[in-house]
Short mmCIF file of C-alpha atoms in Angstrom, two decimals:
data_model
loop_
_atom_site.label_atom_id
_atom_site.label_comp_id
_atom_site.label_asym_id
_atom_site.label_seq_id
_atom_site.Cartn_x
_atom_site.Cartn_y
_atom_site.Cartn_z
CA UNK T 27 0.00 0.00 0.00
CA UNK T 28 2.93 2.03 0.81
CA UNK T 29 4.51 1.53 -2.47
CA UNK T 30 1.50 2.12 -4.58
CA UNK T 31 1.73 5.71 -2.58
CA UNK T 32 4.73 6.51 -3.27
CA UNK T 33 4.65 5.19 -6.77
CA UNK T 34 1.60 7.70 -7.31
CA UNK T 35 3.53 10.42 -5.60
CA UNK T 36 6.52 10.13 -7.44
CA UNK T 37 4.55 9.99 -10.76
CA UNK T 38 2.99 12.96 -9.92
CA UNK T 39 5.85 14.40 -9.17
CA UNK T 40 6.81 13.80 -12.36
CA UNK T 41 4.02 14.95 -14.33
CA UNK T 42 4.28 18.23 -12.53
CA UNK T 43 8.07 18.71 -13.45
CA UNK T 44 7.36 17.42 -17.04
CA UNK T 45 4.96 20.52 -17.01
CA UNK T 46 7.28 22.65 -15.67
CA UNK T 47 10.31 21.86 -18.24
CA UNK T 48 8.35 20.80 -21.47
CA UNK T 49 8.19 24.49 -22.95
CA UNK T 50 9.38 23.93 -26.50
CA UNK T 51 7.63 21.19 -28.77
CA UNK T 52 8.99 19.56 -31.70
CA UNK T 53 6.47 17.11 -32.11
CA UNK T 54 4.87 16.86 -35.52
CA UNK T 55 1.60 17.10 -34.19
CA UNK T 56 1.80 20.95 -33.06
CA UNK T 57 2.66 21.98 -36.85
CA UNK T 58 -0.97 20.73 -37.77
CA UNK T 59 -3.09 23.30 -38.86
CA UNK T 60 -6.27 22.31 -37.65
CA UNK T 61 -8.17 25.71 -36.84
CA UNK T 62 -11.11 26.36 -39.16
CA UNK T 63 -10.91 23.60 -40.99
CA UNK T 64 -13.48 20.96 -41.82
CA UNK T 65 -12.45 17.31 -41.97
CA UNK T 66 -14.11 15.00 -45.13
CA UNK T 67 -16.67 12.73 -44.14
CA UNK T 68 -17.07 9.06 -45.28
CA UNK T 69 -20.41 9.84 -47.01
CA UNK T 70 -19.74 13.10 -48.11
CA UNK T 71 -23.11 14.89 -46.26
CA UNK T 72 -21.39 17.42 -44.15
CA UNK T 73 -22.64 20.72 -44.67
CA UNK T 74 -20.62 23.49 -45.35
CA UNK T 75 -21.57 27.19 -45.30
CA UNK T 76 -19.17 29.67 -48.14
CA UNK T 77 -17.94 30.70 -44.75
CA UNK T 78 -17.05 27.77 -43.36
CA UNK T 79 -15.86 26.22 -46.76
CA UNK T 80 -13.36 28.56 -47.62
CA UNK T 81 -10.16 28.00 -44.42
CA UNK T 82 -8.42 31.00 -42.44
CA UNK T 83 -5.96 31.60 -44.75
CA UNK T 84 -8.48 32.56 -47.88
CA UNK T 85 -9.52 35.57 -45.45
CA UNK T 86 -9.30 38.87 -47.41
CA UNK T 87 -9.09 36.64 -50.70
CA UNK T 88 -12.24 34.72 -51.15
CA UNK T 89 -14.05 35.78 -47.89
CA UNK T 90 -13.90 38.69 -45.48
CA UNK T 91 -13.54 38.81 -41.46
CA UNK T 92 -16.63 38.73 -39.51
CA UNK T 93 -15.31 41.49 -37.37
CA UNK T 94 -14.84 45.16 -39.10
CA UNK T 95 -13.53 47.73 -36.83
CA UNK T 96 -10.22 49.40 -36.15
CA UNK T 97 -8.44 48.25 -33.08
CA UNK T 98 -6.78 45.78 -34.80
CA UNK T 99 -5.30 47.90 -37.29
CA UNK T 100 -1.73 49.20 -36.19
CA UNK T 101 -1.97 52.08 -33.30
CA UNK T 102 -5.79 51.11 -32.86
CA UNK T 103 -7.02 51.93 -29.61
CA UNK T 104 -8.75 49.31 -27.07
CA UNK T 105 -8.30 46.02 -29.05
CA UNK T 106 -8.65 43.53 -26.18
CA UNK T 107 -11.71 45.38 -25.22
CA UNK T 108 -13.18 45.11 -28.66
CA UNK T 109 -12.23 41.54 -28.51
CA UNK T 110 -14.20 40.74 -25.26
CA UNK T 111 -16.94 43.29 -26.49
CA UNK T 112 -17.39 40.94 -29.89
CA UNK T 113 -16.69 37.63 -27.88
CA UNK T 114 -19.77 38.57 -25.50
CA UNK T 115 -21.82 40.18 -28.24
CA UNK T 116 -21.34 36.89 -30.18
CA UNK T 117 -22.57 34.97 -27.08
CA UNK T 118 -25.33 36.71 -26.20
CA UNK T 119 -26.63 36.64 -29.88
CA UNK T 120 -26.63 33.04 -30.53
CA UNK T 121 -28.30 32.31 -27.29
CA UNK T 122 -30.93 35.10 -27.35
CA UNK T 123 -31.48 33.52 -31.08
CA UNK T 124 -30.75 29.76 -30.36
CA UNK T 125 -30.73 27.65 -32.95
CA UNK T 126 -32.01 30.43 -35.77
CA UNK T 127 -28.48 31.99 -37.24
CA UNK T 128 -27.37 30.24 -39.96
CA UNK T 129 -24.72 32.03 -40.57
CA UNK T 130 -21.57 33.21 -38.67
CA UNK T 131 -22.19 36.67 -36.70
CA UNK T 132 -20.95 39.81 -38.30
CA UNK T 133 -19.82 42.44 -36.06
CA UNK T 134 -19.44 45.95 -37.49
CA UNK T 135 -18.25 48.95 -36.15
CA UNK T 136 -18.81 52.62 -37.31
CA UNK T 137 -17.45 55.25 -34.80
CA UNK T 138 -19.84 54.30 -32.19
CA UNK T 139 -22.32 52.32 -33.74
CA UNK T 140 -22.19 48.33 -33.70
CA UNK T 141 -23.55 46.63 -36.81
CA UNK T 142 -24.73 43.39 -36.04
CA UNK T 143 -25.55 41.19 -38.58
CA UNK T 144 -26.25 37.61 -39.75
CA UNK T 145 -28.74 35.33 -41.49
CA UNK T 146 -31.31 33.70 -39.87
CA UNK T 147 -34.20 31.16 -40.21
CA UNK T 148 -37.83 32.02 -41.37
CA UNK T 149 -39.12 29.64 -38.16
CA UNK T 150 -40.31 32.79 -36.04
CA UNK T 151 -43.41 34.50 -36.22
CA UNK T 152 -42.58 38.06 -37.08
CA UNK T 153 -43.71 39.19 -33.52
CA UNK T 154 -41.48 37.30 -31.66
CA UNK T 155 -38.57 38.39 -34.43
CA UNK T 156 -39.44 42.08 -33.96
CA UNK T 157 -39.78 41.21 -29.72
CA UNK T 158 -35.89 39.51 -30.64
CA UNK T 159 -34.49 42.33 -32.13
CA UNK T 160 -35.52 45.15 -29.87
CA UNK T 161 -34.90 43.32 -26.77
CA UNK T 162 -30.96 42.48 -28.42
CA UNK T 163 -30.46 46.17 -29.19
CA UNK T 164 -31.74 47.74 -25.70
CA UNK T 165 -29.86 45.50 -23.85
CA UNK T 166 -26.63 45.27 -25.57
CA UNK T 167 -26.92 48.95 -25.95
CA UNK T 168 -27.27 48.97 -22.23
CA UNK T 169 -24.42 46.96 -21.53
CA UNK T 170 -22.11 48.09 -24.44
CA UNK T 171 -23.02 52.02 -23.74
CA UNK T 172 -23.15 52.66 -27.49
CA UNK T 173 -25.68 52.31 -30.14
CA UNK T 174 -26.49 48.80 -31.26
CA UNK T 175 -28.10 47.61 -34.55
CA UNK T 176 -29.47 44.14 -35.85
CA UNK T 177 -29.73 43.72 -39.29
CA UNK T 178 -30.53 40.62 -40.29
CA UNK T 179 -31.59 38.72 -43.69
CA UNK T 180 -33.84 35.61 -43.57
CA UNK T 181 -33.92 32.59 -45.15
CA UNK T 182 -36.66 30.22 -46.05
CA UNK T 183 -34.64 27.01 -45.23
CA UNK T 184 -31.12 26.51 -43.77
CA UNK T 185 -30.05 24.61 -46.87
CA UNK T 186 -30.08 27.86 -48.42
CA UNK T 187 -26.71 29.24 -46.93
CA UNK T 188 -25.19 25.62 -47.55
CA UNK T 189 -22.44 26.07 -49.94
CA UNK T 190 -20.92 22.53 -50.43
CA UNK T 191 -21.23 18.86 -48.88
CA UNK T 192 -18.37 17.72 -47.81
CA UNK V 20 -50.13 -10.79 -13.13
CA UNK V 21 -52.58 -7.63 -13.63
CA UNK V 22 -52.21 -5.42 -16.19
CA UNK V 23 -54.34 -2.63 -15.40
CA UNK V 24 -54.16 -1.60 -12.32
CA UNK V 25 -56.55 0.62 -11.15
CA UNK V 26 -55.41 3.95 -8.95
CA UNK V 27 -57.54 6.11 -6.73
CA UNK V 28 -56.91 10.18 -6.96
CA UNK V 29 -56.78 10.94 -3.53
CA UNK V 30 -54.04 8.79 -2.93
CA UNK V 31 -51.76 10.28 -5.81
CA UNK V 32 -52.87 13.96 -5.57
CA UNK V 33 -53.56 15.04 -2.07
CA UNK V 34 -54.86 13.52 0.90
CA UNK V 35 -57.66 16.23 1.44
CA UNK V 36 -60.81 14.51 1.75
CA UNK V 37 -63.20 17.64 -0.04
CA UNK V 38 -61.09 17.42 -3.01
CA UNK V 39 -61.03 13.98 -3.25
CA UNK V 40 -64.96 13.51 -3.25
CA UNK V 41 -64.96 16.35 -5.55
CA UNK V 42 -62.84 15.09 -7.88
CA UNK V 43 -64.22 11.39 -7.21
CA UNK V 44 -67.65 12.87 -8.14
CA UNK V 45 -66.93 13.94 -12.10
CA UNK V 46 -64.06 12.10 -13.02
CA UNK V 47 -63.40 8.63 -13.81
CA UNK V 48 -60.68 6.53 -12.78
CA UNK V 49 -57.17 6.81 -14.28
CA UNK V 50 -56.00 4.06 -16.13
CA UNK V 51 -52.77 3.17 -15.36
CA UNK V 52 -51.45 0.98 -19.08
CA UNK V 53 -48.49 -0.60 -18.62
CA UNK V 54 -48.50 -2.70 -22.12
CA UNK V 55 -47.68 -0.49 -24.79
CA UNK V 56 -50.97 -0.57 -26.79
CA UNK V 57 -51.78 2.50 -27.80
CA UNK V 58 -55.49 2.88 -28.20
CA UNK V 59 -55.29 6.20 -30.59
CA UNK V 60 -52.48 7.60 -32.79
CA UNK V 61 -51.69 11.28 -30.56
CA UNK V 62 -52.11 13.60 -33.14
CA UNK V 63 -49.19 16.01 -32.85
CA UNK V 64 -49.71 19.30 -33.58
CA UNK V 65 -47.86 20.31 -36.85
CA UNK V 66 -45.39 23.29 -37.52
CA UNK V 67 -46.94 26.00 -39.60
CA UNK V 68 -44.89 27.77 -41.17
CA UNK V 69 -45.36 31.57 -40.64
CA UNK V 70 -45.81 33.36 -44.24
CA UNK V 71 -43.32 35.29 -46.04
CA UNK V 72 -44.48 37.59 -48.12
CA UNK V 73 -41.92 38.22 -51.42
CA UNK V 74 -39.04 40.27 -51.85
CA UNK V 75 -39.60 43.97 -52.01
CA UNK V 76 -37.60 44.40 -55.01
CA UNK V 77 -40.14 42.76 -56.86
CA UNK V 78 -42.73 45.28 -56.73
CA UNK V 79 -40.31 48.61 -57.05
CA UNK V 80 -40.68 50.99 -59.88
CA UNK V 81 -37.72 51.58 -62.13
CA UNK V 82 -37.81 54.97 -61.76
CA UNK V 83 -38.42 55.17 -57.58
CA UNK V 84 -36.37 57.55 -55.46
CA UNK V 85 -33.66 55.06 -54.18
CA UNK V 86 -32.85 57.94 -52.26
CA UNK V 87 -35.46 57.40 -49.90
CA UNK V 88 -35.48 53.60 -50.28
CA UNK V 89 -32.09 53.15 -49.08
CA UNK V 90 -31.72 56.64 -46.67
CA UNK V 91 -28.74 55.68 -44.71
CA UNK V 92 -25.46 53.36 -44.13
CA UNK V 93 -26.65 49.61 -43.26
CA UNK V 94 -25.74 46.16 -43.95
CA UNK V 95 -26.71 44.86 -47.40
CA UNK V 96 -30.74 43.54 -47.77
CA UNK V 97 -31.27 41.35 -51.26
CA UNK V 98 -34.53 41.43 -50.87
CA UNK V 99 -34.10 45.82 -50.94
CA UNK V 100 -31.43 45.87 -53.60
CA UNK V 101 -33.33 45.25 -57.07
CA UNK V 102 -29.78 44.84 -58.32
CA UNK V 103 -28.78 40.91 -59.58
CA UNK V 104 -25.35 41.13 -57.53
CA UNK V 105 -23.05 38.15 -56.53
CA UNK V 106 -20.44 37.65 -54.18
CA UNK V 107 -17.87 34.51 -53.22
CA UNK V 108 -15.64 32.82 -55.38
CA UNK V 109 -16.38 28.95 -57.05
CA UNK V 110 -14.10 26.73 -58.69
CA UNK V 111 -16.33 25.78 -61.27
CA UNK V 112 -19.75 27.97 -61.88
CA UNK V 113 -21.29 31.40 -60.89
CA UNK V 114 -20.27 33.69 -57.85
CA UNK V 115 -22.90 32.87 -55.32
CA UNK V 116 -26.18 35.01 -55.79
CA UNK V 117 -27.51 37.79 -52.95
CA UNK V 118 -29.96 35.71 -51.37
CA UNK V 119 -28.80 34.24 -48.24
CA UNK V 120 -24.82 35.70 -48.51
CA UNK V 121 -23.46 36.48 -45.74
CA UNK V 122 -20.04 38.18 -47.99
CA UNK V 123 -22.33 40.38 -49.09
CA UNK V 124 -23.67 41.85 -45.62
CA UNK V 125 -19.93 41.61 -44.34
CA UNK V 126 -18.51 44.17 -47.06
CA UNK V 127 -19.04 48.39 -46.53
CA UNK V 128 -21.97 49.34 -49.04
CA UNK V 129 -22.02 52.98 -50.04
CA UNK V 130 -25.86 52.28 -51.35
CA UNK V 131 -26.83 55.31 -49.53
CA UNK V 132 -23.99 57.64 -51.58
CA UNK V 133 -25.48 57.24 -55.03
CA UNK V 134 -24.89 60.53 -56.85
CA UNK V 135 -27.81 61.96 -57.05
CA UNK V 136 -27.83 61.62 -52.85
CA UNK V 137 -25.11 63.46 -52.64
CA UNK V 138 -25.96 65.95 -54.76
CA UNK V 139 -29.28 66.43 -52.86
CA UNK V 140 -27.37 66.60 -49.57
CA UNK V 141 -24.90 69.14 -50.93
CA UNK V 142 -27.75 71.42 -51.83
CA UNK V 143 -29.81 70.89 -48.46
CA UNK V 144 -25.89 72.07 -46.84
CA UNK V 145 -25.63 75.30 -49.49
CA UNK V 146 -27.48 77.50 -47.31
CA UNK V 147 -25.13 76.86 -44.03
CA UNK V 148 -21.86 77.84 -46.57
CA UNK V 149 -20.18 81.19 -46.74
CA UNK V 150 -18.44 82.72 -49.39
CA UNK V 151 -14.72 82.07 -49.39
CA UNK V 152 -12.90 85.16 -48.07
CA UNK V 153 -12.04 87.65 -50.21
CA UNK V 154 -8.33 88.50 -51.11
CA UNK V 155 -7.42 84.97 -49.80
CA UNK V 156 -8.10 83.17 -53.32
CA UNK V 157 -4.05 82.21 -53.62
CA UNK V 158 -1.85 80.02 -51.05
CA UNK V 159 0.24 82.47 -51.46
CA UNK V 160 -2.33 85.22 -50.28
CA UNK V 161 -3.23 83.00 -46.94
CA UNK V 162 0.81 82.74 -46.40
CA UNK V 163 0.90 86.60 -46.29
CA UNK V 164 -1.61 87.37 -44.50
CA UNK V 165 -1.55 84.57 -42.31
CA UNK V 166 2.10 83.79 -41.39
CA UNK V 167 1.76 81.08 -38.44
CA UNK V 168 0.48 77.93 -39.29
CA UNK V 169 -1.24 75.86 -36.17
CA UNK V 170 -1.95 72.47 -36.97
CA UNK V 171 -3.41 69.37 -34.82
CA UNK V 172 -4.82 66.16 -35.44
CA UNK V 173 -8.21 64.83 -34.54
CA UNK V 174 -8.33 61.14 -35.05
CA UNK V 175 -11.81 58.98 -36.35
CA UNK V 176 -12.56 55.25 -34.63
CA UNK V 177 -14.81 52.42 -34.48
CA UNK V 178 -14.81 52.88 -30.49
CA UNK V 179 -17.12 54.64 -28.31
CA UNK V 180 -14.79 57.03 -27.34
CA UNK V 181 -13.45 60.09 -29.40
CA UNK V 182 -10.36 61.26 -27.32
CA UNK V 183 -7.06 59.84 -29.05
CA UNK V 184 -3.89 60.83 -26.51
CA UNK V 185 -2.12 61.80 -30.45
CA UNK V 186 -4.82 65.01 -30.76
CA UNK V 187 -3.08 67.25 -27.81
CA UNK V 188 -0.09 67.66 -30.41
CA UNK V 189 0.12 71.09 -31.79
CA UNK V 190 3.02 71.82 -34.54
CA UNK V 191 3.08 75.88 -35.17
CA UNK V 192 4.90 76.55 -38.81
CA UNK V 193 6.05 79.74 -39.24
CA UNK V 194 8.36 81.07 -41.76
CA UNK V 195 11.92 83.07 -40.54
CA UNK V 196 11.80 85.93 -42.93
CA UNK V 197 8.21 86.80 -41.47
CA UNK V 198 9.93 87.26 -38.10
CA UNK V 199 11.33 90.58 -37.87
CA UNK V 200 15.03 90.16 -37.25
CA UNK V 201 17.97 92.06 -37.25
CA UNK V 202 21.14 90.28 -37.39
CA UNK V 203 22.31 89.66 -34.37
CA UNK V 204 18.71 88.96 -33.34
CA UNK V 205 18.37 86.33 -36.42
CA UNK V 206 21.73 84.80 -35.52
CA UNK V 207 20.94 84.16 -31.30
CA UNK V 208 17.12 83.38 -32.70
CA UNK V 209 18.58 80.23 -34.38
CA UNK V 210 21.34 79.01 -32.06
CA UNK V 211 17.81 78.96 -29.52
CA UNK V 212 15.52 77.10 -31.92
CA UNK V 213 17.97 74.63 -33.39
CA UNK V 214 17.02 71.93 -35.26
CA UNK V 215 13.76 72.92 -35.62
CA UNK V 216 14.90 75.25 -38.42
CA UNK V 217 14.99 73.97 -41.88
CA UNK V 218 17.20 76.08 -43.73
CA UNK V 219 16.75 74.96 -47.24
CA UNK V 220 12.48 76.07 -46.82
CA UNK V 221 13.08 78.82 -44.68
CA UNK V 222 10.56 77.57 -41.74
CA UNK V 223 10.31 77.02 -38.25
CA UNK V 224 8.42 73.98 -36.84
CA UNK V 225 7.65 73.95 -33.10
CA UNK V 226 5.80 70.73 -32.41
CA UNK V 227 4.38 70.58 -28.67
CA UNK V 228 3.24 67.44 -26.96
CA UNK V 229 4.43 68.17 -23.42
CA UNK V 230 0.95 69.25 -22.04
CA UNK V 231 -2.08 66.95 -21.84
CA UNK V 232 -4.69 69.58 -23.41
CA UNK V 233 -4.58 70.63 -26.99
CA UNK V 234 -5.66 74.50 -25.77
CA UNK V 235 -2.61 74.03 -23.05
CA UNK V 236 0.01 72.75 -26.00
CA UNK V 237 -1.26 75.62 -27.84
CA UNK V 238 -0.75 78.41 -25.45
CA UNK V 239 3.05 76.86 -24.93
CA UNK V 240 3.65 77.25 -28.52
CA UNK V 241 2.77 80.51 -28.66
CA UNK V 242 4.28 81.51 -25.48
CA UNK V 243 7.70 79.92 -26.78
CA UNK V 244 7.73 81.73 -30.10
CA UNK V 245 6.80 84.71 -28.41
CA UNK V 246 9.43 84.42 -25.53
CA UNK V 247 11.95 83.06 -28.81
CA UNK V 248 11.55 86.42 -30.36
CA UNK V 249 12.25 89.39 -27.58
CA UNK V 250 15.30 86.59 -26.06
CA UNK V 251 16.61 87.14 -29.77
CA UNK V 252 16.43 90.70 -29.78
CA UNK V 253 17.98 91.11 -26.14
CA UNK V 254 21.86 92.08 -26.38
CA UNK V 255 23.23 90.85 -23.28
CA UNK V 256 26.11 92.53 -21.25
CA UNK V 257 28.49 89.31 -21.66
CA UNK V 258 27.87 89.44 -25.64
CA UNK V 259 29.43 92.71 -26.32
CA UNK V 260 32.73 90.22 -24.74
CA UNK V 261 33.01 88.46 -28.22
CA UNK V 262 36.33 88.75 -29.53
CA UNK V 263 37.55 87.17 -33.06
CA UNK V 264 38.77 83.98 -31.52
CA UNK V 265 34.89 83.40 -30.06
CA UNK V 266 33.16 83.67 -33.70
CA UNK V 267 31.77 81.04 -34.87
CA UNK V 268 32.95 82.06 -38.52
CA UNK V 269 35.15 84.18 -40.14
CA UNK V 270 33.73 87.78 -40.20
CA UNK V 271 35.42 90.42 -42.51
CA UNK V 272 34.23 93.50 -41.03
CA UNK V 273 35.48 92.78 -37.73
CA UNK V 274 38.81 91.56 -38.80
CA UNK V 275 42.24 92.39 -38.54
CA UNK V 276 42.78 92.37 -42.65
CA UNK V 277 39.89 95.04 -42.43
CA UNK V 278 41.86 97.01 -40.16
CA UNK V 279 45.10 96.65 -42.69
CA UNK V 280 43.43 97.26 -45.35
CA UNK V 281 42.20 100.67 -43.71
CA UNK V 282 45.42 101.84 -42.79
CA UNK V 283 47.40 101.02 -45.81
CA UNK V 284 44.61 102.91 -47.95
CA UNK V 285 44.23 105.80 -45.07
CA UNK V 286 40.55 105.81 -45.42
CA UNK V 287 37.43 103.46 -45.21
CA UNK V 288 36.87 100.43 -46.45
CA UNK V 289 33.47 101.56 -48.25
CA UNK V 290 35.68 104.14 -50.15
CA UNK V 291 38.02 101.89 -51.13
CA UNK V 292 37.27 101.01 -54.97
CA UNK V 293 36.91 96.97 -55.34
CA UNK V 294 37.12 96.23 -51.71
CA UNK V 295 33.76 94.93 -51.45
CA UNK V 296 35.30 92.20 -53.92
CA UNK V 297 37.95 91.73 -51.85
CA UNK V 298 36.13 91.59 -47.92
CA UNK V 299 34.06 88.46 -50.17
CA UNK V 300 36.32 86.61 -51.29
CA UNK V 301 38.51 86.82 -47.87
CA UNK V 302 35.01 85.97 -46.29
CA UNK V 303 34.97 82.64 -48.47
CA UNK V 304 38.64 81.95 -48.68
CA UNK V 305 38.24 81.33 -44.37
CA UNK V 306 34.75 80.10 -43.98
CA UNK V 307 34.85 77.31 -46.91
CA UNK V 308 38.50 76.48 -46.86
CA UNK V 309 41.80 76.76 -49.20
CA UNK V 310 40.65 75.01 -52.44
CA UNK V 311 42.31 76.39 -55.76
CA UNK V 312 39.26 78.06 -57.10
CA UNK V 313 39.28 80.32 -53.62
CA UNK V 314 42.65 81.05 -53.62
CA UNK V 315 42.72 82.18 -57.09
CA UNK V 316 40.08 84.21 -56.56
CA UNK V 317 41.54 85.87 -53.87
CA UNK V 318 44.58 86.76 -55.48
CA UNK V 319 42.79 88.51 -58.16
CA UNK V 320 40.67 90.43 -55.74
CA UNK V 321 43.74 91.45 -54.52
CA UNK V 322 45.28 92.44 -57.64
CA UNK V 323 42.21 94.35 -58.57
CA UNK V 324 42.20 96.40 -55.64
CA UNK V 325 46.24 97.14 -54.82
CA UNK V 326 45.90 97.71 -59.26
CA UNK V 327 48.51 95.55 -60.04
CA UNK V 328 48.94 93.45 -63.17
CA UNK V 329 46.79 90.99 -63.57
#
């Protein structure tokens, strides 16, 4: 019993120092580019979206970024803010509209105004979309402290953004 | 082994005895089904779809007022934009179309800028204009009459705030020969300033960033080109010390060849008949260095004014 404790303690041990000293990998496996891109299935029936079909590095070539503003230019002021702002607005979106964008969300920023935008489903009753879309913009506007608008497009089925089947 | 098995209310619900004869009175007894014999289909209720009436573009005039269709900046709309358009790039085949495209709503539309917008808009902002100033119609005109230059930056983002720590810099441009200066004056004026001269455009740059206020870089700029020009023009009691060894180049007029030159001729130097020449080409001879084009020239000045053979 004694063993088996120390055994565990020393493998611990172990694993901690491993984490400790293992700062530089050369395995083959870390050179994978992986990010944003969409493995082939067996059958062929995976949907892809243009945005999703086209990988990271056809940005600014065959398709744009899905955040416009300027803190990431050179000199731009408050980019990790933007970053969080975008990374919450993004959040909040999808689950206010769960399961109804189609599409990725498009952030846009003009001096003080956010631009949100994105394609969604024709499954809501107009009501409830025009309930969605003030509720979105007053509170984000609350939160964000800056003007807030949804513009969105609809679409009669979600096949209709599918690009390719992969 | 039953398979129905029969279940009073009372003793599921509550153990109230009123509600229990109340229910007992106009209800039946639940049926508890254990086999998986479903006596009716349940009928689920089926989506309906909510209508959608057809794009807008559809129904719009040719010649309507896009004007007031499309008044201001927003993302794109294909069912708005009666315009075929298609974005995205395919191997094989069309561009994708507008409906349902997201590259479309992601790009900057200037839809609301068509030219006959902005032509509108530029009339409805006519009647807030004033006529350009007379007697300023040239750069040139606007130099003279305005010598200093103030300029500052104010700087545009996609952020909710509009101060920029770059706008409090103030650079004040004003050109040396507008600055009235004697020579003395002209000469301390530049040791002060510097670099900030630039000799080959004649103009003085003062760029101030020390302050955190634009107004408070502002009033240092002008209070250092004001304090720049009456230090210049004060003669100290240590300068009138300055003796030929302390110049900073060779000066003629306060030289000993002047004073040689006076005595040999017995008279001044501005009656002497080529020694303007002469004082020049000494002037050059020290400040640029021997070369053979100096020195020859200084022996003919010489020869000019003692008239000896050339």
């Amino acid at each position: 019993m004694s063993l088996l404790a120390i055994k565990n303690a020393v493998q611990i041990f172990a694993f901690r120092n491993s984490q400790v000293q293992r700062c530089i990998h050369t395995t083959a496996i870390c050179h994978k580019v992986q990010s944003g891109r969409y493995r082939v299935t067996p059958k062929k029936d995976f949907p892809l979206t243009y945005e999703m079909a086209n990988p990271p590095h056809r940005i600014a070539h065959r398709k744009s970024w899905n955040s416009w503003n300027t803190s990431n230019l050179q000199g731009g002021p408050r980019p990790s803010e933007t970053a969080i702002e975008d990374l919450f607005i993004r959040k909040f979106v999808t689950g206010t509209w769960h399961s109804l964008f189609v599409s990725e969300i498009i952030i846009k920023r003009q001096h003080n105004i956010i631009r949100i935008a994105g394609i969604i489903r024709q499954t809501l009753y107009p009501r409830k979309m025009y309930f969605l879309i003030g509720y979105t913009e007053e509170l984000l506007s609350f939160w964000l402290q800056c003007p807030v608008k949804l513009e969105l497009q609809t679409v009669t089925d979600k096949r209709d953004v599918i690009f390719k089947y992969i | 082994m039953a398979t129905v098995t029969r279940l009073y209310r009372q003793q599921i619900f509550r153990p109230s005895y009123i509600l229990s004869r109340h229910l007992a009175e106009d209800t039946e007894f639940r049926v508890l089904n254990l086999k998986t014999t479903r006596s009716q289909p349940v009928q689920r209720k089926k989506l309906k779809k909510p209508d959608v009436l057809p794009p807008r573009s559809y129904q719009m005039p040719v010649d309507q007022d896009w004007g007031s269709v499309w008044p201001g900046p927003r993302s794109f709309h294909p069912a708005t934009v009666p315009l075929p358009i298609r974005q995205g790039y395919v191997d094989k085949g069309a561009p994708p179309g507008k409906y349902g495209n997201a590259e479309l709503m992601k790009i900057p539309n200037f839809l609301h800028l068509t030219p006959p917008v902005i032509k509108r808009q530029c009339e409805a902002l006519k009647r807030f204009c004033t006529p350009w100033p007379r007697g300023l119609e040239t750069d040139s005109k606007c130099e003279d009459h305005f010598p200093v230059e103030v300029a500052s930056s104010n700087y545009c983002y996609s952020s909710p705030s509009i101060r920029d720590p770059m706008a409090r810099i103030v650079t004040v441009k004003v050109k040396l020969s507008r600055i009235p200066l004697d020579e003395h004056a002209k000469d301390k004026f530049l040791r002060l300033v510097g670099d900030r001269y630039n000799e080959s455009t004649d103009m003085l740059t003062i760029v101030t960033d020390r302050c955190p206020l634009r107004k408070q870089n502002y009033d240092y700029a002008m209070y250092l080109l004001t304090a720049l020009f009456h230090e210049s023009w004060r003669v100290e009691a240590w300068e009138k010390l300055k003796s030929e060894a302390d110049m900073e180049y060779y000066d003629w007029k306060v030289s000993a060849s002047k004073k040689s030159i006076e005595t040999l001729f017995g008279k001044e130097h501005t009656d002497i008949t080529h020694a303007d020449t002469y004082s020049q080409t000494v002037d050059a001879l020290m400040n640029e260095g021997e070369s053979e084009y100096s020195v020859t020239k200084y022996g003919e000045a010489v020869r000019q004014m003692l008239q000896l053979p050339q």
